[in-house]
Every structure is written in C-alpha cells, then in structure tokens.
Coordinates of C-alpha atoms in Angstrom, one line a residue:
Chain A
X27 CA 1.3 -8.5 31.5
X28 CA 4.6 -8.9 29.5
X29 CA 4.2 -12.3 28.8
X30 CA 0.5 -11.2 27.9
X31 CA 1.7 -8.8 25.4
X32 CA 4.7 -11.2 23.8
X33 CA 1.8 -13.9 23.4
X34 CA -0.1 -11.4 21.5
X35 CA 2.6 -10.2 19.2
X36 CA 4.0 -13.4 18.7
X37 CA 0.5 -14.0 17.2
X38 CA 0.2 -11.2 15.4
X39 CA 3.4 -12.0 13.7
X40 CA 2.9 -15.1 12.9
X41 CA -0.7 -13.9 11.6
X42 CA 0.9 -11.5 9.3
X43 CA 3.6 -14.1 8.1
X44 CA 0.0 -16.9 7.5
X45 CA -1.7 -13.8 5.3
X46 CA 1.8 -13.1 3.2
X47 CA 1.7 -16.6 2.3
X48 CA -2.1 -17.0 1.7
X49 CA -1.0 -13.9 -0.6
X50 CA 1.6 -15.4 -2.4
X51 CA 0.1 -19.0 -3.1
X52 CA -2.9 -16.7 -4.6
X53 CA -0.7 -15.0 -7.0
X54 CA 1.0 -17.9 -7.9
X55 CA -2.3 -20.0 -8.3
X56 CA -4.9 -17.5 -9.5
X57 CA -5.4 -17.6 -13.0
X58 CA -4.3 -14.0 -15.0
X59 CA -3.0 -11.0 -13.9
X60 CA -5.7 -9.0 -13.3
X61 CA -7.0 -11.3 -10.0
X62 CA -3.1 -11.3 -8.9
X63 CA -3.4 -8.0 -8.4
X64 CA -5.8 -8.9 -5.5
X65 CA -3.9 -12.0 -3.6
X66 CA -1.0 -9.3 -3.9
X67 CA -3.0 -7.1 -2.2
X68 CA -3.6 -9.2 0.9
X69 CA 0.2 -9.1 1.5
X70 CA 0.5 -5.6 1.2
X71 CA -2.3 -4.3 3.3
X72 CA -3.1 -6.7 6.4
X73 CA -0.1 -9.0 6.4
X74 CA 2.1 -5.6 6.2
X75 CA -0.3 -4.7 9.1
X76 CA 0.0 -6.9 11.5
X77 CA 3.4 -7.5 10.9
X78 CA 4.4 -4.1 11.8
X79 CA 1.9 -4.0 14.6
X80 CA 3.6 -6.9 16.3
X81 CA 7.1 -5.1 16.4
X82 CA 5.0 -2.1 17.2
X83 CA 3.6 -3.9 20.6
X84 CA 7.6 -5.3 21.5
X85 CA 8.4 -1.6 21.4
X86 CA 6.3 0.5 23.2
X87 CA 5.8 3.7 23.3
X88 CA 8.9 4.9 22.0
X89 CA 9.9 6.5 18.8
X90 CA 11.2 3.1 16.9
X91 CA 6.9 2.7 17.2
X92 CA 6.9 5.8 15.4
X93 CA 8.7 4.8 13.0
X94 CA 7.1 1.1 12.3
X95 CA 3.8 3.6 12.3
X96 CA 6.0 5.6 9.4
X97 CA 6.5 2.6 7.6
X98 CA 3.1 1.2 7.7
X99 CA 1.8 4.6 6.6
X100 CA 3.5 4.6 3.9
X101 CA 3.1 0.9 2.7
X102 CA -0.4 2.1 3.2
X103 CA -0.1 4.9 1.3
X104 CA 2.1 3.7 -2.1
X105 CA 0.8 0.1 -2.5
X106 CA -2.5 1.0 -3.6
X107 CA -0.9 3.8 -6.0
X108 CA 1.2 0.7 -7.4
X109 CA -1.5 -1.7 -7.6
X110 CA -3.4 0.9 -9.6
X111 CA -0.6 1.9 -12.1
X112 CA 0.2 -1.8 -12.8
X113 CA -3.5 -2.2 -13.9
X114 CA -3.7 1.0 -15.9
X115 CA -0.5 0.0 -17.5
X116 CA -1.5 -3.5 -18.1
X117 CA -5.0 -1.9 -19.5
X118 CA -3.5 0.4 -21.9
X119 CA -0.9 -2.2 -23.2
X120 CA -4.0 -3.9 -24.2
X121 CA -3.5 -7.1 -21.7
X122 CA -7.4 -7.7 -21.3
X123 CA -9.1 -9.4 -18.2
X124 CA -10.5 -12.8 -18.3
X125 CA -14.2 -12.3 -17.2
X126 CA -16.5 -15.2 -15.5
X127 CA -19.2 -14.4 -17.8
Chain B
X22 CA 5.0 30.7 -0.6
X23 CA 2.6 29.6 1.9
X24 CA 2.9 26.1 0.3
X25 CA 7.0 26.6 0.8
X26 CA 6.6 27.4 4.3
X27 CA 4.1 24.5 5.6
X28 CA 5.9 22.1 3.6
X29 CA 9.4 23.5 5.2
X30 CA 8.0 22.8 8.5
X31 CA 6.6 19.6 8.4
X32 CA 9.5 18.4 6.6
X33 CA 11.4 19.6 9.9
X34 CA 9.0 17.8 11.9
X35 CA 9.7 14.7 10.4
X36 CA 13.5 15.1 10.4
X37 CA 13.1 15.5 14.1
X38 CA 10.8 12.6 15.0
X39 CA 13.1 10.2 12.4
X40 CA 16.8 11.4 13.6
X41 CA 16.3 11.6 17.1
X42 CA 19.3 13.7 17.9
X43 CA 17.7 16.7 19.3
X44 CA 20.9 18.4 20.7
X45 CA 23.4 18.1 18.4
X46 CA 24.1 21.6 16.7
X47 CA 25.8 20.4 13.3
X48 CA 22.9 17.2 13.1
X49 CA 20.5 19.8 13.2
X50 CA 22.0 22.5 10.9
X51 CA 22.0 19.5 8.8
X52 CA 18.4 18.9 8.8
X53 CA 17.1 22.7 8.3
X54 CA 19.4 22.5 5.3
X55 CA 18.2 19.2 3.8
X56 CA 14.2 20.6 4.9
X57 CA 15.0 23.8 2.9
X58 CA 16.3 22.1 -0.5
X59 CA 13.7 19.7 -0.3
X60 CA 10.8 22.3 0.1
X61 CA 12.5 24.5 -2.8
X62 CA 12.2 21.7 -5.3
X63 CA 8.5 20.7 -4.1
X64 CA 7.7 24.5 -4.6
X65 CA 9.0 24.7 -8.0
X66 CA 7.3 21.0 -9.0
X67 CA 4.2 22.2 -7.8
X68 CA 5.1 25.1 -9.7
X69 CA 2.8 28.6 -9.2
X70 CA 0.1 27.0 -8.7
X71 CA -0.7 25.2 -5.6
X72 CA -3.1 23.2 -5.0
X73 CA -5.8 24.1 -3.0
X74 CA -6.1 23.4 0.7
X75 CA -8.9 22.3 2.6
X76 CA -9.8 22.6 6.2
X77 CA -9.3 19.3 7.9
X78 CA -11.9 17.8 10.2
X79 CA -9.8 15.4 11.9
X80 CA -12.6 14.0 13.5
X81 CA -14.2 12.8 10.4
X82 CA -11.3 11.3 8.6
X83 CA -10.7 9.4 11.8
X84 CA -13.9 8.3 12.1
X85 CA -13.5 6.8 8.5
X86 CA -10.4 5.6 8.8
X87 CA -11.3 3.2 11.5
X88 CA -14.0 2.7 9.4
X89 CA -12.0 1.6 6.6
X90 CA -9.5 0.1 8.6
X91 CA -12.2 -2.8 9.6
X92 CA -13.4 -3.0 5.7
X93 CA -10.0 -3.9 4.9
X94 CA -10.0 -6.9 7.7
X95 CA -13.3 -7.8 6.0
X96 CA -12.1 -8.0 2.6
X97 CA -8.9 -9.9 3.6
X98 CA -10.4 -12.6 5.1
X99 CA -12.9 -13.1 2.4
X100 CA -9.7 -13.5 -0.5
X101 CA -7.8 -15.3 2.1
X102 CA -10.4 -18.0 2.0
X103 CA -11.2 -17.5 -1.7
X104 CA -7.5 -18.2 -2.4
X105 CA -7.1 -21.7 0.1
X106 CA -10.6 -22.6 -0.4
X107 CA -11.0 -22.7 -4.2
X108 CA -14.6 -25.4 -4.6
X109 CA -16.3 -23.6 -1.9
X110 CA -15.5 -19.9 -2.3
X111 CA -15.2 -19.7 -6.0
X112 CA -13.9 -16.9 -8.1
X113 CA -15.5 -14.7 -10.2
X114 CA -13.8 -11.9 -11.6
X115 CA -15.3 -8.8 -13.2
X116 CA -15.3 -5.4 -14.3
X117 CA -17.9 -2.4 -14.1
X118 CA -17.7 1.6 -14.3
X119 CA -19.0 3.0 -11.0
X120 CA -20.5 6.3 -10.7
X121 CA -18.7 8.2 -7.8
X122 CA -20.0 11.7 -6.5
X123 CA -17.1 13.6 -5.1
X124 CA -16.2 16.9 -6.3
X125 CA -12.9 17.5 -5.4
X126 CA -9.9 15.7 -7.2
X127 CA -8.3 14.4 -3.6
X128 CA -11.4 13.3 -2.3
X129 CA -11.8 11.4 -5.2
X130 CA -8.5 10.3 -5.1
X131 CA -9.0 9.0 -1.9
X132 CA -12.1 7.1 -3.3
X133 CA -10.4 4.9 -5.7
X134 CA -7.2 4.9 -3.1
X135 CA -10.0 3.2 -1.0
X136 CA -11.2 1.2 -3.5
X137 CA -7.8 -0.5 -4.6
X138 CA -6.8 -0.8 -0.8
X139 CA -9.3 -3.0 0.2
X140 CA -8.2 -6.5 -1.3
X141 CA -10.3 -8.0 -3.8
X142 CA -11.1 -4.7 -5.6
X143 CA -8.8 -2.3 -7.7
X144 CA -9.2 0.8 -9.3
X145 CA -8.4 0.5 -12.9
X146 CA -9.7 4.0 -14.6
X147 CA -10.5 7.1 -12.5
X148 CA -12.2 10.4 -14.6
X149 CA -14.2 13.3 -13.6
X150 CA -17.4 11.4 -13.0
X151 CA -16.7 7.5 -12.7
X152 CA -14.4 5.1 -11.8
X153 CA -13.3 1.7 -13.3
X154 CA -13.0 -1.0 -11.4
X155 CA -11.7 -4.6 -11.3
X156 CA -12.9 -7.1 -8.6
X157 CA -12.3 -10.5 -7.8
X158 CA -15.9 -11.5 -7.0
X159 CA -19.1 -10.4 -7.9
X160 CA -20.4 -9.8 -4.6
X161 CA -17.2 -7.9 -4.1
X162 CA -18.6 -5.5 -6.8
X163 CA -22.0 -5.2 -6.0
X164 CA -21.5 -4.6 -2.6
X165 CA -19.6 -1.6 -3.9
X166 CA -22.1 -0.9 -5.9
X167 CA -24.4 -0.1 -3.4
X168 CA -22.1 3.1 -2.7
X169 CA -21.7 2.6 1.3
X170 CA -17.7 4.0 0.5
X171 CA -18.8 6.2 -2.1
X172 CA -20.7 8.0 0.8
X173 CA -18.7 7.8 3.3
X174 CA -16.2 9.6 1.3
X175 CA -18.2 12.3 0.0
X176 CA -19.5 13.2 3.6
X177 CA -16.0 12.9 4.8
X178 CA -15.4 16.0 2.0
X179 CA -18.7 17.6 2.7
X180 CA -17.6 18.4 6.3
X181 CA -14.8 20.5 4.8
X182 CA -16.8 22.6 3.1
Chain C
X29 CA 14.2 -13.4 20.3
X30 CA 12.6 -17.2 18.3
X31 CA 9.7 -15.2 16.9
X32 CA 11.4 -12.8 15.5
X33 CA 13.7 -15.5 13.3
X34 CA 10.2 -17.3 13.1
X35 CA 9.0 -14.3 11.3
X36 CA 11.7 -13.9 9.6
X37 CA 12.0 -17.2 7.8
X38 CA 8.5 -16.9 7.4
X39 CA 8.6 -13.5 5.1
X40 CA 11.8 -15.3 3.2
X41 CA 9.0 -18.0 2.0
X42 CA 6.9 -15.5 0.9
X43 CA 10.0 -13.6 -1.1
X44 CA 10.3 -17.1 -3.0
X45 CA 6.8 -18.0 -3.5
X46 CA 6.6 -14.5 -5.5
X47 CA 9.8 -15.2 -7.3
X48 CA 8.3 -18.5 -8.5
X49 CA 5.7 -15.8 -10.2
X50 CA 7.8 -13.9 -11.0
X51 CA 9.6 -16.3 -13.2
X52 CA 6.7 -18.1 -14.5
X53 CA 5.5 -14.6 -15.9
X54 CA 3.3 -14.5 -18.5
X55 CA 3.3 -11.1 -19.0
X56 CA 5.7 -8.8 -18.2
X57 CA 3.6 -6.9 -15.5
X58 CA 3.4 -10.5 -13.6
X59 CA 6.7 -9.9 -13.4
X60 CA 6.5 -6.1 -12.2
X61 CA 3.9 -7.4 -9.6
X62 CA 6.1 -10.1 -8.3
X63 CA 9.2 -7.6 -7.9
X64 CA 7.3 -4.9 -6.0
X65 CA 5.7 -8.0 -3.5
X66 CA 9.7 -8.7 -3.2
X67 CA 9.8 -5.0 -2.4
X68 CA 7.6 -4.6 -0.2
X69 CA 8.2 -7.7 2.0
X70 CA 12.0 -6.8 2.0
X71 CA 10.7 -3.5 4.3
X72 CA 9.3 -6.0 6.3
X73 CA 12.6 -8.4 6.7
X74 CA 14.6 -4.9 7.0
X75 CA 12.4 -3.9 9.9
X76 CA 12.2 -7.5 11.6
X77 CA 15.6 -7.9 11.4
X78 CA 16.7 -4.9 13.1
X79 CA 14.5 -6.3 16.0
X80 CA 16.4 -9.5 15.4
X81 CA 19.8 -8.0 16.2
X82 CA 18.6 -5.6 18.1
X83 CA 19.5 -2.2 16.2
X84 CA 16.6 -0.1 15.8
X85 CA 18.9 1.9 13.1
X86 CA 17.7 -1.0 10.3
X87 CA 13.9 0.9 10.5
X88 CA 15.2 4.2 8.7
X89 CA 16.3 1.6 6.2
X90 CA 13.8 0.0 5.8
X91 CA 11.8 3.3 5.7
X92 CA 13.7 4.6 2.6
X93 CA 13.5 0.9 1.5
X94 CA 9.6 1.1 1.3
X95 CA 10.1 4.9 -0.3
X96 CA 12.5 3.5 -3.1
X97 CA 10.5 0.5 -3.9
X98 CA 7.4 2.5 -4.6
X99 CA 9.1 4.8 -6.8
X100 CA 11.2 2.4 -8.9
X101 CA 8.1 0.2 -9.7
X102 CA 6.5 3.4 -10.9
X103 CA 9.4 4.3 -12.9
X104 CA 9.5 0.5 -14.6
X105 CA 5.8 1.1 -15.2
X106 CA 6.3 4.4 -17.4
X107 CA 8.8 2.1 -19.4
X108 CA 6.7 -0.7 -19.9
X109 CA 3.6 1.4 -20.6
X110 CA 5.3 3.0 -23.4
X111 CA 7.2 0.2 -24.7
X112 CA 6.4 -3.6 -24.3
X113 CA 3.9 -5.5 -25.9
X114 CA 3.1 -7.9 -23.2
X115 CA 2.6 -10.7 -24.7
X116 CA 5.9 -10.9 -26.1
X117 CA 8.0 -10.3 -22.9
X118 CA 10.8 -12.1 -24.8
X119 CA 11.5 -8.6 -26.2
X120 CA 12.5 -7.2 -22.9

C-alpha cells in the first residue's frame, strides 16, 4: 500500500515536472505574446497541480496537506487574475495579437 | 460591521489551521491581534459599502468545480500536444467577444476566472454584457462558443437566488 | 527521498527555460510573463524542498511566496500599463 502510493506520487511528480516543461518550451517557441500566455498557463494550472498533489499524497492527512491544499488554492486563485492583467495590459499598451486569418 | 466580524473570524480560522500552535497563550494573543488589524483595514478598503452576500449552495459549486476541474485536464492535454506536436496539431490563434449571461458581478467574475484558467483560452476584456477573449485554437473558441461554461455558471448563480 | 531531488532539478529546468524568454523578450510583458512563471515555480521548489530536507516550516514560505508573487506582478503591471511603449523595452 505504501509502496502503492510512493509509485503514484512519484508519478504524479514527475507528471507535473513533464507539463512545466511542455509549458516552458511553448512559451519559449510559440510565436507572440498573446499564445505565451497559454503554454504559461499549462504550468500554472495542472503542472502546479499535480505537483502539489504528489507532496499532498507523501503527507497524508495532516495539516502540511492543508497547507499544499492552501497553496494550490491560491495558485489557483491568482494565476488566472495575472494571466488576465498581463493581457489587458498588453491590449491597452496597444501590443496587438497576430491572428491566423 | 457584519463584514468586520466574518472576515475577523475566518481570518482566525486560518491563523489557526496555518500556525498549528493551539496552546500557546502569547502565539495566540498574537494571532487575534494580527486577525483584528487585518480585518480593520479590509473594512475600511471595502469601505461602507460592502458587497453583497449571497447564499452559498455548496453543493453546486462543488458539483462545478469537479466539473471544471476535468475541463482543465482536457484543455492541458490538448496545448501540451499542440506545443510538442507542432505539423499535426497546428496553431490557430484568435480572438472573439462572447456574450455571457450572468447577472451578478462575482458570478461573472468567476466566468472569465474560468475562462482564463482553462489553458488555451484567456480572458482579455470583461463588461456588463460580454467578454473578450483570446484562444489558442479555433476549436478552443468555438467550443466556448457553444456556452456549455457560460451555463454552468449562470445555474451555479441561479441556485442562489 | 530521489524523487523529491528528481522533482526538484526538474522545476530548476523549467526556472531556466523561462529565463531564456525572459531574456529574449520582445516585449516587455514577455518579460513580466516569464518573471511570474519564475514565481510561481519558485512556490513549487519552496514547497518541494521543504519535503526534501524534511521541514514542513518551508510550506508557510512558500505560501507567502505564492501571495507575494501574485501581488508584485500586479503591481509591475500598473507600471507598465501606464508607462512603457512595448515595443521599445529599451526604455525600461
């Protein structure tokens, strides 16, 4: 059961460290700032995620889980606000998207 | 005042849960202080008028944050792949305002919080009666287009009233 | 105790990737957006190392971490908005 539950955090770790760097290539290779925004938000939602919830299952049910749940609640919570001002800033500076069509 | 005293006890909630010292008389004296000072300036930013409250249905917003929670899995995986598999998940990026039916300004706060959470779309512009929004794809768009959160959301509100 | 430096080493990579972004730019909210992945994955390093070296103690860090982060990208944000012209972040 232990080594049941290591196995399964070690995975989600290393599935959260796989997304952050899917994230990053994206924002280093995608092509203007607007679709950044997006590869950015893969590390800050699931990667973030599972992350956490790997420490969270090495834990247990004690209150350094409630704290990881803090954390993750409030990556949760800001990231989004932050992803939106950096494009409403970006918008109103006049820094215009490149569009497929 | 009432916004004083639930804020007051929350905040002394979460000092307890975070400090973990339960029986330690100057710890504590210590935390009812730092509660009280911190809900006397969020009353006086909030200044005298409060916004209003709404009657939670836990049972909703749970329902939608699982809900949510799998959209964002969704989404993830689909700019994951779009991101290491370039020639056959292409890119198209675009922009459309989207009508969006709440009422209240947190629910539709918590629309375009939605919105920007799940990867590959952001919320660029919200106003009273649409939102802006930026997505990676164009099937990312339209399938918010079709409204499925947009709903969701709204009902989630519609149960409080 | 390994998957713990595993993850750790792993986030690091991540922290550099975004400063490669970061100093390519363009635009000076490339830059922004860079600093606040840095940000937020430095919560994550906070919290894996305090599992690391054992000492729970790092997670209230790494709590007010997260907190600080969100706030000073907000506050760079209100500069830039009012400020820069973005497509001469030389100015900055």
């Amino acid at each position: 059961m232990a080594l049941l539950l290591d196995l399964l955090s070690f995975a989600m770790l290393l599935g959260g460290v796989f997304l952050g760097i899917s994230g990053a290539v994206g924002v280093i290779r995608f092509p203007d700032f607007y679709t950044r925004i997006h590869a950015a938000g893969v590390t800050d939602t699931l990667s973030a995620g599972l992350i956490l919830g790997g420490l969270m299952l090495q834990a247990g049910l004690t209150l350094v889980t409630l704290k990881l749940a803090f954390i993750l609640m409030f990556l949760w919570i800001t990231s989004p606000v932050a992803s939106h001002a950096l494009a409403r800033a970006a918008m109103h500076s006049g820094w215009h998207p490149r569009l497929s069509d | 005042m009432r916004y004083f005293l639930i804020l007051f006890l929350l905040l002394c909630a979460f000092w307890l849960l975070l400090s973990g010292y339960w029986d330690n008389d100057l710890l504590l004296a210590f935390g009812a202080a730092s509660s009280l000072l911190v809900a006397w300036i969020g009353s006086r930013l909030i200044g005298a008028d409060p916004p209003r409250s709404y009657p939670v249905s836990i049972v909703r917003i749970t329902a939608y944050s699982w809900w949510l929670l799998v959209e964002i899995v969704k989404a993830n995986i689909d700019v994951v792949k779009r991101i290491w598999l370039p020639k056959e998940h292409p890119i198209s990026p675009c922009m459309a305002r989207l009508p969006l039916s709440q009422v209240s300004g947190v629910a539709k706060a918590a629309y375009a919080q939605s919105i920007t959470l799940t990867p590959g779309t952001v919320a660029i512009e919200v106003t009273d009666d649409d939102v802006e929004v930026h997505a990676l794809t164009k099937e990312g768009l339209d399938a918010l287009r079709e409204g499925e959160m947009d709903r969701r959301v709204t009902s989630v509100e519609k149960g409080h009233r | 105790m390994l998957m713990y430096a595993m993850a750790a080493v792993g986030i690091l990579v991540v922290m550099a990737l975004a400063l490669v972004r970061g100093f390519l730019g363009p635009s000076v909210f490339d830059r922004v957006l860079a600093v606040n992945m840095v940000g937020t994955k430095t919560t994550l390093l906070i919290a894996v190392y305090g599992f690391l070296t054992d000492r729970p103690d790092f997670l209230d860090i790494a709590l007010t971490y997260a907190l600080i982060n969100f706030v000073g990208v907000v506050a760079v944000l209100k500069f830039v908005e009012r400020v820069a012209d973005p497509r001469a972040p030389e100015d900055l």
